[in-house]
Coordinates of C-alpha atoms in Angstrom, one line a residue:
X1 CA 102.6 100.4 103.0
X2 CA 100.6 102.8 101.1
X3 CA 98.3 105.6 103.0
X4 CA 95.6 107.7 101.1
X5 CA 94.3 110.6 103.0
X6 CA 91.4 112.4 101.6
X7 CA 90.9 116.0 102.7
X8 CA 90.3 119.4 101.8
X9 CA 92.2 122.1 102.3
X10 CA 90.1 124.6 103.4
X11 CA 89.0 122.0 106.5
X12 CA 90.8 122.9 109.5
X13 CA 90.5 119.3 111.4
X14 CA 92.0 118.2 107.8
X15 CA 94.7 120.3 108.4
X16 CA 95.4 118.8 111.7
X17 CA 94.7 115.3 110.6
X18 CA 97.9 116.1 108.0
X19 CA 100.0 117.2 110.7
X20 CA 99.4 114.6 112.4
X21 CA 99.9 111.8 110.2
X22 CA 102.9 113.3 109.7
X23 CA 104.1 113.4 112.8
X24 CA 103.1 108.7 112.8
X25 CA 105.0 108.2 109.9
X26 CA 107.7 109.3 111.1
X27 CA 107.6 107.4 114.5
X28 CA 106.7 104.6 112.6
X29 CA 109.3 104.3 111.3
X30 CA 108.8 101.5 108.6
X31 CA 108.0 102.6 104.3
X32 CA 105.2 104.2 103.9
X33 CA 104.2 105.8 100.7
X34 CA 101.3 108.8 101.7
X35 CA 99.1 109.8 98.8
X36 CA 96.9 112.9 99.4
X37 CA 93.4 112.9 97.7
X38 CA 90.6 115.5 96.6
X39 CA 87.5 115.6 98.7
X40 CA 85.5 118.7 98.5
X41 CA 83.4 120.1 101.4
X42 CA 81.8 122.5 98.8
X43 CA 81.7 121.2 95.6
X44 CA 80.2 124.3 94.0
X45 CA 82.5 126.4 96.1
X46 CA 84.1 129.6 94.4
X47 CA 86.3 132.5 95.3
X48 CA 85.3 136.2 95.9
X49 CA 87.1 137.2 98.7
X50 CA 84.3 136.7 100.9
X51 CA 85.7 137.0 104.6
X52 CA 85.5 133.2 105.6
X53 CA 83.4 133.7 109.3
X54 CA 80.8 135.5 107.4
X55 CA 80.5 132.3 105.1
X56 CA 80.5 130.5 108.1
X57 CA 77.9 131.9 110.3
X58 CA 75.5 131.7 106.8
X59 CA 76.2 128.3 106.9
X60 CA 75.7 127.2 110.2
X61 CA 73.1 129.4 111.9
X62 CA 74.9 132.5 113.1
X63 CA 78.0 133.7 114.9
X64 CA 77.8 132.3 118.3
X65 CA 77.2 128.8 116.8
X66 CA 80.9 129.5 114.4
X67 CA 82.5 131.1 117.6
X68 CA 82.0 127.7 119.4
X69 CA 83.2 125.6 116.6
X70 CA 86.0 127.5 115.5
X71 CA 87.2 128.7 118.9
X72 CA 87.7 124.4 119.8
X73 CA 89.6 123.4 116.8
X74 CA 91.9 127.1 116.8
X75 CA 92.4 125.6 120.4
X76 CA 92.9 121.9 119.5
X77 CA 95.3 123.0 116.6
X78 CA 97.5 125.4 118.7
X79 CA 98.9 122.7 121.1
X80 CA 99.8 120.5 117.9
X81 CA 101.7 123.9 116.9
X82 CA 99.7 124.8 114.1
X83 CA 98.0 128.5 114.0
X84 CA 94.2 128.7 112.4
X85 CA 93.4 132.4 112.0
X86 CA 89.9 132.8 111.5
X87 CA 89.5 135.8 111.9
X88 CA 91.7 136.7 108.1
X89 CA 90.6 133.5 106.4
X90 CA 89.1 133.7 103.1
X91 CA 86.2 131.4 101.7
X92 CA 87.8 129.6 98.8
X93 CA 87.0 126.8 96.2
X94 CA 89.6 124.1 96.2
X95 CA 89.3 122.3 93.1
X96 CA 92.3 123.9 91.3
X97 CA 94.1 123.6 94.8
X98 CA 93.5 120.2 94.6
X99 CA 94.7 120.2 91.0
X100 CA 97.8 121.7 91.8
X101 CA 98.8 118.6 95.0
X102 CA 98.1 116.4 92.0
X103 CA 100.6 117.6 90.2
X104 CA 103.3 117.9 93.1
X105 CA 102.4 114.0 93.8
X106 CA 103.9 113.2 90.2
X107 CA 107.4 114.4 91.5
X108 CA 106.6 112.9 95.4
X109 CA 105.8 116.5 96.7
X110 CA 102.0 115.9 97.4
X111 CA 102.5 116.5 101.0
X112 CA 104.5 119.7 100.6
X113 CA 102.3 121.3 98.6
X114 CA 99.2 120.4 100.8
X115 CA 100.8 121.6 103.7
X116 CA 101.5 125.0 101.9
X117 CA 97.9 125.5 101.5
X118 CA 96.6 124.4 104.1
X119 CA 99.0 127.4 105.5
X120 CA 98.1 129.8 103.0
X121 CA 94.5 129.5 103.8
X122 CA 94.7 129.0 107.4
X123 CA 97.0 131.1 109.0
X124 CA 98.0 133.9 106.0
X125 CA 95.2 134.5 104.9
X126 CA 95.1 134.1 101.5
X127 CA 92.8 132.8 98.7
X128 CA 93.5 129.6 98.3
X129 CA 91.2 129.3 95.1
X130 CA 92.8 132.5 93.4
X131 CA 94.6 131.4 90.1
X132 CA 97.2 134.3 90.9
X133 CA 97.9 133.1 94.9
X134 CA 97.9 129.2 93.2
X135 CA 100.8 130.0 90.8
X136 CA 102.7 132.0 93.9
X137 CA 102.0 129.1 96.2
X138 CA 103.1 126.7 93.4
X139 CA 106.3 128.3 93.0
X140 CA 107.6 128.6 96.1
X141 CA 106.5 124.6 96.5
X142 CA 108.4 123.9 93.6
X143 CA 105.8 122.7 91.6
X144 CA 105.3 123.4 87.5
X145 CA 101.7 124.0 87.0
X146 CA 101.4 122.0 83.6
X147 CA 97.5 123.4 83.5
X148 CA 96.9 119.2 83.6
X149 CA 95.2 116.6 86.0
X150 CA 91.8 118.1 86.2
X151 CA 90.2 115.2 84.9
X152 CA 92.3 113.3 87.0
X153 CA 90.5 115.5 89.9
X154 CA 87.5 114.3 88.9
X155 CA 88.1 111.3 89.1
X156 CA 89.3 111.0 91.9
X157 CA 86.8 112.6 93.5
X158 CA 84.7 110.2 92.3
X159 CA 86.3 107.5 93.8
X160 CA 86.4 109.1 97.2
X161 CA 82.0 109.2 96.3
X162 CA 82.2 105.6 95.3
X163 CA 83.9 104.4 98.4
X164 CA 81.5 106.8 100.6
X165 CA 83.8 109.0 102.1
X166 CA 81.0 111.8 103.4
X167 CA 83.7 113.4 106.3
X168 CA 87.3 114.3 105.8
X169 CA 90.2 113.7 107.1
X170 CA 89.8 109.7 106.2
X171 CA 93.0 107.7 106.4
X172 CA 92.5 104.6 104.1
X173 CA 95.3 102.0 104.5
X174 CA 96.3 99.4 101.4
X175 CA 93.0 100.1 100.2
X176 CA 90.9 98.5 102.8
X177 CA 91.6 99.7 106.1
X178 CA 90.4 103.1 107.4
X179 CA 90.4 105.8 110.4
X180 CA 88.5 108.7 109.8
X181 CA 89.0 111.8 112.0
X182 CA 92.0 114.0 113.3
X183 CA 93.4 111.0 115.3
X184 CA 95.8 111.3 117.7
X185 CA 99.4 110.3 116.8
X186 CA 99.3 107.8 118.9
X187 CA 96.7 106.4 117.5
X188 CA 98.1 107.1 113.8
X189 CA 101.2 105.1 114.5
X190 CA 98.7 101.8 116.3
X191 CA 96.6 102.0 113.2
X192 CA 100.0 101.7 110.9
X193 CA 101.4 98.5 113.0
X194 CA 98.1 97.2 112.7
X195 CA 97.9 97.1 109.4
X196 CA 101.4 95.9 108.7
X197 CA 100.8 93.5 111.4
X198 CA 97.3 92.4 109.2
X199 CA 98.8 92.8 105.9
X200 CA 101.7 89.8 106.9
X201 CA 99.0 87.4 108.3
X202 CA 97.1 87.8 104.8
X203 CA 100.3 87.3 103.0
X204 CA 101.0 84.4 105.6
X205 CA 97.5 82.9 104.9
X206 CA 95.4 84.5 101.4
X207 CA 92.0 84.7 101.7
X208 CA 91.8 86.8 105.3
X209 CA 89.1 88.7 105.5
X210 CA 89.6 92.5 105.8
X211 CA 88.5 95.1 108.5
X212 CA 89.1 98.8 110.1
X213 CA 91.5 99.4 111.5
X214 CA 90.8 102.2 114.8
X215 CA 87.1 103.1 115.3
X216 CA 85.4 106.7 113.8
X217 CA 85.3 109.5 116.3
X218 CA 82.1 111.9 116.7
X219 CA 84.2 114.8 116.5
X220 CA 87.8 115.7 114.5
X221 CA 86.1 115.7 111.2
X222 CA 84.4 118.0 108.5
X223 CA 81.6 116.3 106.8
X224 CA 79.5 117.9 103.4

């Protein structure tokens, strides 16, 4: 079974969502191939070291607005084990981050690498859009940055705005079944015996119409 998840690494429920899927696979149990793909929450997104609250409260209409948010998803995060350190996060453009999990994928090590920036941005504190941190990161990933697969970035992000993907994390299953949001496992591993239950009856009988599989949830997601 084949599962694409689109995200960005600079989203925190992202971040989560990849923890968490994860975590199904695993309890799953059965083959599944994970793909990781670009999405960007700011496309024209750059780095400057620019402390990432004070990006935050520009964006969103002040500090007790960005305290809210990002004291409930530090909290949701922390009893998945996962620490999100606002507080020395840096605001970051991700599309040579992105470049670089491209890369990794060629050699199976998509998820590694994601999951080293996601770290990197979240709980070291780092600049995740540096070209200096990327090579570091890269390295201890074990991933050769070839300097390729930016056009491959594109278009992939192109596909993610062709198939109207507006909030990240989206799982998409075999290319027609999707969860979006920072689902719980439980939930994760349903969606996965859904599918593979749905996937035999269409082998069984061609011509079965596809669906979703799990329903969207109003929260658990970062949207543009």
């Amino acid at each position: 079974m084949k599962v694409e998840i689109f995200s960005d690494v600079v989203c925190p429920w992202c971040y989560i969502g990849h923890h968490r899927l994860r975590q199904a696979v695993r309890a799953f149990g059965g083959d599944v191939e994970v793909a990781h793909r670009p999405f960007q929450l700011d496309p024209d997104g750059v780095s400057s070291g620019e402390p990432l609250l004070r990006a935050l409260e520009r964006k969103f209409g002040g500090a007790d607005r960005v305290t809210q948010m990002t004291g409930h998803v530090t909290g949701v995060a922390a009893q998945d084990g996962l620490e999100l350190r606002f507080d020395r996060a840096v605001a970051a453009g991700t599309f040579e981050a992105h470049r670089l999990i491209l890369l990794a994928g060629r050699a199976g090590r998509d998820g590694d690498m994601a999951d080293r920036l996601f770290r990197a941005h979240f709980t070291d504190g780092l600049d995740v859009g540096d070209p200096a941190t990327l090579a570091k990161l890269a390295a201890e990933t074990g991933v050769e940055d070839t300097g390729e697969g930016a056009e491959q970035v594109r278009a992939e992000l192109a596909r993610a705005r062709a198939l109207g993907v507006r909030a990240v994390p989206l799982f998409l299953f075999e290319e027609k079944f999707a969860v979006s949001g920072a689902q719980p496992v439980e939930t994760l591993v349903a969606a996965l015996r859904e599918v593979e239950a749905r996937t035999a009856q269409e082998a069984a009988a061609p011509g079965t119409t596809a669906g979703t599989a799990g329903e969207d949830c109003d929260d658990g997601t970062c949207a543009v």
